[in-house]
Short mmCIF file of C-alpha atoms and ligand atoms in Angstrom, two decimals:
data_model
loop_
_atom_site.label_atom_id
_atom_site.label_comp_id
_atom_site.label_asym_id
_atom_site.label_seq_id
_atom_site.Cartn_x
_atom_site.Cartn_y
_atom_site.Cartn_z
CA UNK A 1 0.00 0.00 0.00
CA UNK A 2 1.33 3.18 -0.84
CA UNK A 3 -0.94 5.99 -0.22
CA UNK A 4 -0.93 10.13 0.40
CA UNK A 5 -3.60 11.68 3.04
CA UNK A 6 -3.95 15.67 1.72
CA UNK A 7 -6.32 17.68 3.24
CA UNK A 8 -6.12 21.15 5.11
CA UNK A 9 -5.02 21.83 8.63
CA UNK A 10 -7.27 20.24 11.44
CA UNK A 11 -8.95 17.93 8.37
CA UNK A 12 -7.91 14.43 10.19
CA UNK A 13 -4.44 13.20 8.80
CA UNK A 14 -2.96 12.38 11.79
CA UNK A 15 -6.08 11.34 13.32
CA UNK A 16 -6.50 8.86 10.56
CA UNK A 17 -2.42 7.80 9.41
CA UNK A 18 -1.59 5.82 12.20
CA UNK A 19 -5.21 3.75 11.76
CA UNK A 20 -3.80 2.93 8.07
CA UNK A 21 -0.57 2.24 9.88
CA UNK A 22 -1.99 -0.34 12.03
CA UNK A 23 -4.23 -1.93 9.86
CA UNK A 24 -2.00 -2.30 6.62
CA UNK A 25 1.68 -2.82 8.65
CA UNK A 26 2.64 0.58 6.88
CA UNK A 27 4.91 3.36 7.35
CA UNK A 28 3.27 7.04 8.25
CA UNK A 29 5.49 9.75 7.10
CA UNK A 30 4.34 13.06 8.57
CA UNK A 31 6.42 15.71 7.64
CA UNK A 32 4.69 18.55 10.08
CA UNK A 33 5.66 15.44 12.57
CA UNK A 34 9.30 15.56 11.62
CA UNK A 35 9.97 19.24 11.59
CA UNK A 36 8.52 19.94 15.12
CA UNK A 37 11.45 16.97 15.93
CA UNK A 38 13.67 19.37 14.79
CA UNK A 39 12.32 22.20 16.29
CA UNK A 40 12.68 20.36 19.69
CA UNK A 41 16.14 19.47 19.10
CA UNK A 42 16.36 22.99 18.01
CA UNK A 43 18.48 21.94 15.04
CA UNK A 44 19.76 24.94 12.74
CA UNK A 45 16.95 23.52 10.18
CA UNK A 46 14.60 23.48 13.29
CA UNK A 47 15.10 27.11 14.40
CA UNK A 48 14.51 28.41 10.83
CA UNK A 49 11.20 25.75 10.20
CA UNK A 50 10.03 27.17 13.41
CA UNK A 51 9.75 30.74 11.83
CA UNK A 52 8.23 29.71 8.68
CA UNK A 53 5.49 27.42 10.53
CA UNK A 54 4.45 29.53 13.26
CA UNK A 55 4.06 32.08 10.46
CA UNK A 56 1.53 29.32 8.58
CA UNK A 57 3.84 29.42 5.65
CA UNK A 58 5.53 26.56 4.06
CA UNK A 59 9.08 25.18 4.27
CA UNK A 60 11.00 24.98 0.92
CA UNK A 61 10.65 22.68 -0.82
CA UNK A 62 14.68 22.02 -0.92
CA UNK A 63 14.66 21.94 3.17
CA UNK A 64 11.94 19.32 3.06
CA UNK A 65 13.93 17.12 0.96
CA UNK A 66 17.10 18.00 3.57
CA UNK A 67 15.06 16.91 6.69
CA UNK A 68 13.26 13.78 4.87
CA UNK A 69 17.14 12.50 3.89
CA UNK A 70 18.40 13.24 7.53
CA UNK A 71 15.52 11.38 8.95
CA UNK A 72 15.59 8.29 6.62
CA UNK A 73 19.78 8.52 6.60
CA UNK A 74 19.05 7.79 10.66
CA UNK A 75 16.14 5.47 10.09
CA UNK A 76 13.93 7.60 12.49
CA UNK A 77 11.64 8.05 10.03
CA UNK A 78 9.33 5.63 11.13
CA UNK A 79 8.85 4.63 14.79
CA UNK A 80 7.39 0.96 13.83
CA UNK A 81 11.16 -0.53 13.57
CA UNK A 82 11.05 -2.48 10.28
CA UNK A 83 8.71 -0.43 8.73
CA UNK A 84 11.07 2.34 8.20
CA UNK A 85 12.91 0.07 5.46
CA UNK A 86 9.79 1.08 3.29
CA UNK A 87 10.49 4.90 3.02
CA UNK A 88 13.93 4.12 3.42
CA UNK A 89 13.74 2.50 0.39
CA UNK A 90 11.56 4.40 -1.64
CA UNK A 91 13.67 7.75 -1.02
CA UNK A 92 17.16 5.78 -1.41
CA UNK A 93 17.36 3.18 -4.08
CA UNK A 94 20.55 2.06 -2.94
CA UNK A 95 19.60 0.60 0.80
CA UNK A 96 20.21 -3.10 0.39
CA UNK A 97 18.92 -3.68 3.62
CA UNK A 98 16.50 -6.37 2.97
CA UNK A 99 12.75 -6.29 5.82
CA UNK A 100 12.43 -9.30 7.25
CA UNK A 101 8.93 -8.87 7.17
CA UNK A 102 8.24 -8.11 3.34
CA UNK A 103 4.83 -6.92 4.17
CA UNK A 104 6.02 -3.77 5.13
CA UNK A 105 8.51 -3.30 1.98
CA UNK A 106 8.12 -0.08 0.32
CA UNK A 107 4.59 0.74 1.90
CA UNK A 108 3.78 4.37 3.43
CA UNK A 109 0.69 6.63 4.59
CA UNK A 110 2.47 9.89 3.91
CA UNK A 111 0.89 12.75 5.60
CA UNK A 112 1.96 16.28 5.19
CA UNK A 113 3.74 15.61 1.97
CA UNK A 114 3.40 16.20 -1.17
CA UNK A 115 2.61 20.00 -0.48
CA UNK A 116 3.63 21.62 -3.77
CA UNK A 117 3.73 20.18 -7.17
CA UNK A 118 7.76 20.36 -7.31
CA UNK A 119 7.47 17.94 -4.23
CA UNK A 120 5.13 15.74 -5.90
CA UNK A 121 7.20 15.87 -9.04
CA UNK A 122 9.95 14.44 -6.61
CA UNK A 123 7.95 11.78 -5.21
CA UNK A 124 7.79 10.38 -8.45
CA UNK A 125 10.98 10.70 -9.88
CA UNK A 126 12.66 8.84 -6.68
CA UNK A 127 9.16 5.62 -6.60
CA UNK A 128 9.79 5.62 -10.34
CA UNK A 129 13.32 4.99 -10.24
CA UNK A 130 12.71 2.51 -8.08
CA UNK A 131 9.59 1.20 -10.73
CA UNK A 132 6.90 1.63 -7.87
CA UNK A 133 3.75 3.29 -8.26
CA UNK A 134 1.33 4.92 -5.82
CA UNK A 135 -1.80 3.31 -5.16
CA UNK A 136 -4.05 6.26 -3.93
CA UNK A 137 -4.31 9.73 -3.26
CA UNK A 138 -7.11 10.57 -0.64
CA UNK A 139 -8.27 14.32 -0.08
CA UNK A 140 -10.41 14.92 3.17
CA UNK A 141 -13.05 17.09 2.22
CA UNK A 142 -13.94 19.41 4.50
CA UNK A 143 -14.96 22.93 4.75
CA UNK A 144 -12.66 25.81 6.74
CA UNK A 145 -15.39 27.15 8.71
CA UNK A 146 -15.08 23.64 10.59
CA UNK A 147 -11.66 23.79 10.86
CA UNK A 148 -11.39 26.48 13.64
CA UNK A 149 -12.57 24.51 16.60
CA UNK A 150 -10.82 21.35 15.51
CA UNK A 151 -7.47 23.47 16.05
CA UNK A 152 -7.71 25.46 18.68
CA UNK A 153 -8.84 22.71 20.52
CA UNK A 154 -6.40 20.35 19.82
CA UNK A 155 -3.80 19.01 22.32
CA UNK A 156 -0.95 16.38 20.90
CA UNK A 157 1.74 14.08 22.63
CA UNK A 158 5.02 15.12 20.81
CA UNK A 159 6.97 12.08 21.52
CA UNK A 160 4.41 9.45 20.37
CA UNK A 161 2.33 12.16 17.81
CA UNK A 162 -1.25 11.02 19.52
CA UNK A 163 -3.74 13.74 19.35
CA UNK A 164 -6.58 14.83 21.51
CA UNK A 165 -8.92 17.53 21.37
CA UNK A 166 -10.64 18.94 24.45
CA UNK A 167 -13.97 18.61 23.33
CA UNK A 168 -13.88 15.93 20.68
CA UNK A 169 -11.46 13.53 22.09
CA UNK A 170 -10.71 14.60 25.16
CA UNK A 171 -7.98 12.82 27.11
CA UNK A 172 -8.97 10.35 30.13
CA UNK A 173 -7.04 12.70 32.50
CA UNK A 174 -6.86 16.45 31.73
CA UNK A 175 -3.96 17.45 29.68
CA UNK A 176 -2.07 14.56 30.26
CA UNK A 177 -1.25 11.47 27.72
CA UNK A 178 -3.60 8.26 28.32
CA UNK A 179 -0.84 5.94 27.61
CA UNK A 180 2.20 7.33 29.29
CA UNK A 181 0.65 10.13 31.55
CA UNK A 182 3.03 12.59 30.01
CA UNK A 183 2.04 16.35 29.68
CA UNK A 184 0.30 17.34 26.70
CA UNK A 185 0.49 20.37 24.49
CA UNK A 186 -0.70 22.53 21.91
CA UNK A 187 0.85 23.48 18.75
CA UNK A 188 2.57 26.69 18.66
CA UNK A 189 1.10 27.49 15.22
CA UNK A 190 -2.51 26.22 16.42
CA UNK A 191 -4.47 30.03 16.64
CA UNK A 192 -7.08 31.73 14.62
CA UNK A 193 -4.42 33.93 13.23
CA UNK A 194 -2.02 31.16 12.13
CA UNK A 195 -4.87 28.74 10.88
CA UNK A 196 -6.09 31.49 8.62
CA UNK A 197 -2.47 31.73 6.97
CA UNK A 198 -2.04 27.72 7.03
CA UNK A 199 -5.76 27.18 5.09
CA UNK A 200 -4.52 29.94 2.36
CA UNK A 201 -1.11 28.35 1.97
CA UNK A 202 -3.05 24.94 1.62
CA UNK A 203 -5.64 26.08 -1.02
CA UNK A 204 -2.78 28.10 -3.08
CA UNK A 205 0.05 25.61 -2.68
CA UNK A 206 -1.90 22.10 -2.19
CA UNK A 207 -4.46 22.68 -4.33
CA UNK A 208 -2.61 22.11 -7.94
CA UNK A 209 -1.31 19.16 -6.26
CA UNK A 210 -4.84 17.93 -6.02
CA UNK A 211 -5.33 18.71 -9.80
CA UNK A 212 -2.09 16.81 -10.47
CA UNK A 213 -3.35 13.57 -8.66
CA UNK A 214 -6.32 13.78 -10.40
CA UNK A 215 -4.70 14.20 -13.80
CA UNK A 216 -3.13 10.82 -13.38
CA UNK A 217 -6.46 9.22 -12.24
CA UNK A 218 -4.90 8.65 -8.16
CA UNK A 219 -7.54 11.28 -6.36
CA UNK A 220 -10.23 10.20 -4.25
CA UNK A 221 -12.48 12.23 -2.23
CA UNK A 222 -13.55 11.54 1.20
CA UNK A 223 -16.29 13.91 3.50
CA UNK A 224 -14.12 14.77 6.67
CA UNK A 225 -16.61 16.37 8.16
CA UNK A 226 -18.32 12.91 9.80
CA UNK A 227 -16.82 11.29 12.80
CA UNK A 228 -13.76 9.57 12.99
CA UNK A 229 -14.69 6.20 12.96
CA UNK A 230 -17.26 6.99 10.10
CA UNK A 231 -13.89 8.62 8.41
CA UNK A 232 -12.32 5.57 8.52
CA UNK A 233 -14.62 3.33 7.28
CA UNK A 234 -14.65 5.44 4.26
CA UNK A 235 -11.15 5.36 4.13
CA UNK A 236 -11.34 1.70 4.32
CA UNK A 237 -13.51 1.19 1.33
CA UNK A 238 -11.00 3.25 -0.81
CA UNK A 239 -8.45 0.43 -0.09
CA UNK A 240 -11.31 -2.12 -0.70
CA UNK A 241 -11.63 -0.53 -4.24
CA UNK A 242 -15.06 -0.12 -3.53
CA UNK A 243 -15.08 3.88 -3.79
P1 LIG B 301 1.41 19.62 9.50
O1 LIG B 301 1.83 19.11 10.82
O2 LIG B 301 1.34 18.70 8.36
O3 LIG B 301 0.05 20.41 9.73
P2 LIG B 301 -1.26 20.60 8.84
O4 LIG B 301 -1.18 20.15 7.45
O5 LIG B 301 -1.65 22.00 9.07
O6 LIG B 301 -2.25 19.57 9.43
P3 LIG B 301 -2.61 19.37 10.92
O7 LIG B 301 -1.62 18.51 11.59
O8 LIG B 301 -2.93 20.69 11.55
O9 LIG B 301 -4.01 18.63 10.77
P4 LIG B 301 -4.39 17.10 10.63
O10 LIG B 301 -5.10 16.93 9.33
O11 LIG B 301 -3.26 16.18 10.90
O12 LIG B 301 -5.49 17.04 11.81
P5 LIG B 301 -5.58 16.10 13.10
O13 LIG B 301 -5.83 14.69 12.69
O14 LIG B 301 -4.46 16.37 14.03
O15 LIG B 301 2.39 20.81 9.07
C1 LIG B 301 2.69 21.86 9.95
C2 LIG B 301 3.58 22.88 9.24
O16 LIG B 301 4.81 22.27 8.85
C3 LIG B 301 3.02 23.47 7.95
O17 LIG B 301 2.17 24.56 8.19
C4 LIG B 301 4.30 23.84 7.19
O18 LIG B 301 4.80 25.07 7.67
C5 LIG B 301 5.25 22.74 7.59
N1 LIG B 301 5.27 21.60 6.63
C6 LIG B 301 4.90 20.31 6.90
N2 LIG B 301 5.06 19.53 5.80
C7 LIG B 301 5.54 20.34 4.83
C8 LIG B 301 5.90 20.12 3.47
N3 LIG B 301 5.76 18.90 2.89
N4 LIG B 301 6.32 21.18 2.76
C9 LIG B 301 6.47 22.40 3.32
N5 LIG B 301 6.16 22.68 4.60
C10 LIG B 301 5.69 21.65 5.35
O19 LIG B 301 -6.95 16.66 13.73
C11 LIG B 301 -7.06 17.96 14.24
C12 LIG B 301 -7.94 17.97 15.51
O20 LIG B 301 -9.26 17.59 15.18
C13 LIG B 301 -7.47 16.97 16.57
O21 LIG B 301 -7.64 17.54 17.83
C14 LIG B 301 -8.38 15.76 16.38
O22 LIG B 301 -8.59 15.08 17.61
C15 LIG B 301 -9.65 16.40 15.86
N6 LIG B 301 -10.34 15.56 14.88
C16 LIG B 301 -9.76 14.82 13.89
N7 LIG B 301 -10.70 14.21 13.14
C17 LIG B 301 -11.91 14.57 13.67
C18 LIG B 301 -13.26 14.28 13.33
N8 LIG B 301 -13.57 13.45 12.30
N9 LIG B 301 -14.26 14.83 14.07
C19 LIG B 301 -13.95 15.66 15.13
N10 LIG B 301 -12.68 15.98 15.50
C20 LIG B 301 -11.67 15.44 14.78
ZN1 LIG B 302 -1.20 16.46 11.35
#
């Protein structure tokens, strides 16, 4: 399964990635994900992403490539162990490294990324080198209106990327992770202001990525508005092939 969630800020990525990730024994790949990493390591890349992002722009498309390399040249692109050998290998041809379980080979939920057309354009120049071919491209439709609440009312888990929201999902204990009863927090980039920005960089930017997918027959459409567990069973019929 290789497969690309797009869909605007607060639309249900990384609700809905790690449910793909579970089910299928992929990799999620969640760029947003990777750059706050850096940002908490404060890394040079990380102190200049932090700028850009908390200003709801985008990262260039050259420093996206930089962090995806560092991350897959360290492995820690993917926190499921042997899954990482699928992104691995689809962004460098040359890992021999061969997965012991070949389920996982060269299968990713990317989330966050393709956000241009240049980085799509990338995507497949390095799968088609490698004569793979993505199976699905899956927009969330949703409108921004709805948008607002779901961000300013989220809360994540940095180290493990779980997500909560204070009135839709709201943790078992407040502000603290169910599983490891760590502190949560909220984005620095999650306000009105910075959502506003974010949805205007998503329908300038993101949308001719859309039209690209659906030039080569990939795009599906999927209401985001419904539940998450409705969300997913939509989702699921997408990989069924019957959508
Ligand atoms: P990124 O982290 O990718 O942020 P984003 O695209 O703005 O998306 P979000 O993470 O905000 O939303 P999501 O769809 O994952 O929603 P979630 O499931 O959490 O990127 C951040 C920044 O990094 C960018 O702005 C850019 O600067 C930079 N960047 C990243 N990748 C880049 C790239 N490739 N190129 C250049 N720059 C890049 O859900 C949101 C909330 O709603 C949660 O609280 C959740 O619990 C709740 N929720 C989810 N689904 C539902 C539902 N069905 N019903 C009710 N509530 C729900
Ligand atoms: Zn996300």
């Amino acid at each position: 399964l290789r497969t690309i969630l797009v869909g605007p800020p607060g639309a249900g990525k990384g609700t809905q990635a790690p449910r793909i990730r579970d089910e299928f024994c992929v990799c999620h790949l969640a760029t947003g994900d990777m750059l706050r990493e850096q940002v908490a390591q404060k890394t040079p890349l990380g102190v200049e992403a932090k700028k850009i992002m908390d200003a709801g722009g985008l990262v260039s498309d050259d420093i996206m490539v930089g962090i995806i390399k560092d991350q897959l040249e360290n492995n820690k692109a993917c926190k499921n162990g042997i899954h990482g050998y699928a992104v691995l290998a689809a962004f460098s041809p040359s890992i021999s490294t061969k997965p012991t379980d070949m389920r996982c080979e060269s299968s990713f939920v990317l989330d966050g990324f393709p956000r241009t057309v240049p980085q799509a354009q990338k995507l497949d120049g390095m799968l088609e080198s490698r004569k793979e071919k993505l199976d699905s491209v899956i927009q969330l439709l949703i409108d921004d209106q709805l948008l607002i609440s779901r961000i300013t009312g989220r809360l994540i888990h940095p180290p493990s990327g779980r997500t909560y929201h204070r009135e839709f999902n709201p943790p078992k204990k407040s502000m603290v992770d169910d599983v490891s009863g760590e502190p949560l927090i909220q984005r620095s980039d999650d306000n009105v202001e910075t959502l506003r920005k974010r949805l205007s960089a998503f329908h300038s930017q993101t949308g001719p990525v859309v039209e690209y997918y659906k030039n080569k027959g990939l795009w599906h459409g999927i209401d985001a508005a419904q539940s998450p567990s409705v969300v997913w069973d939509n989702l699921r019929k997408v990989f069924a092939g019957k959508q």
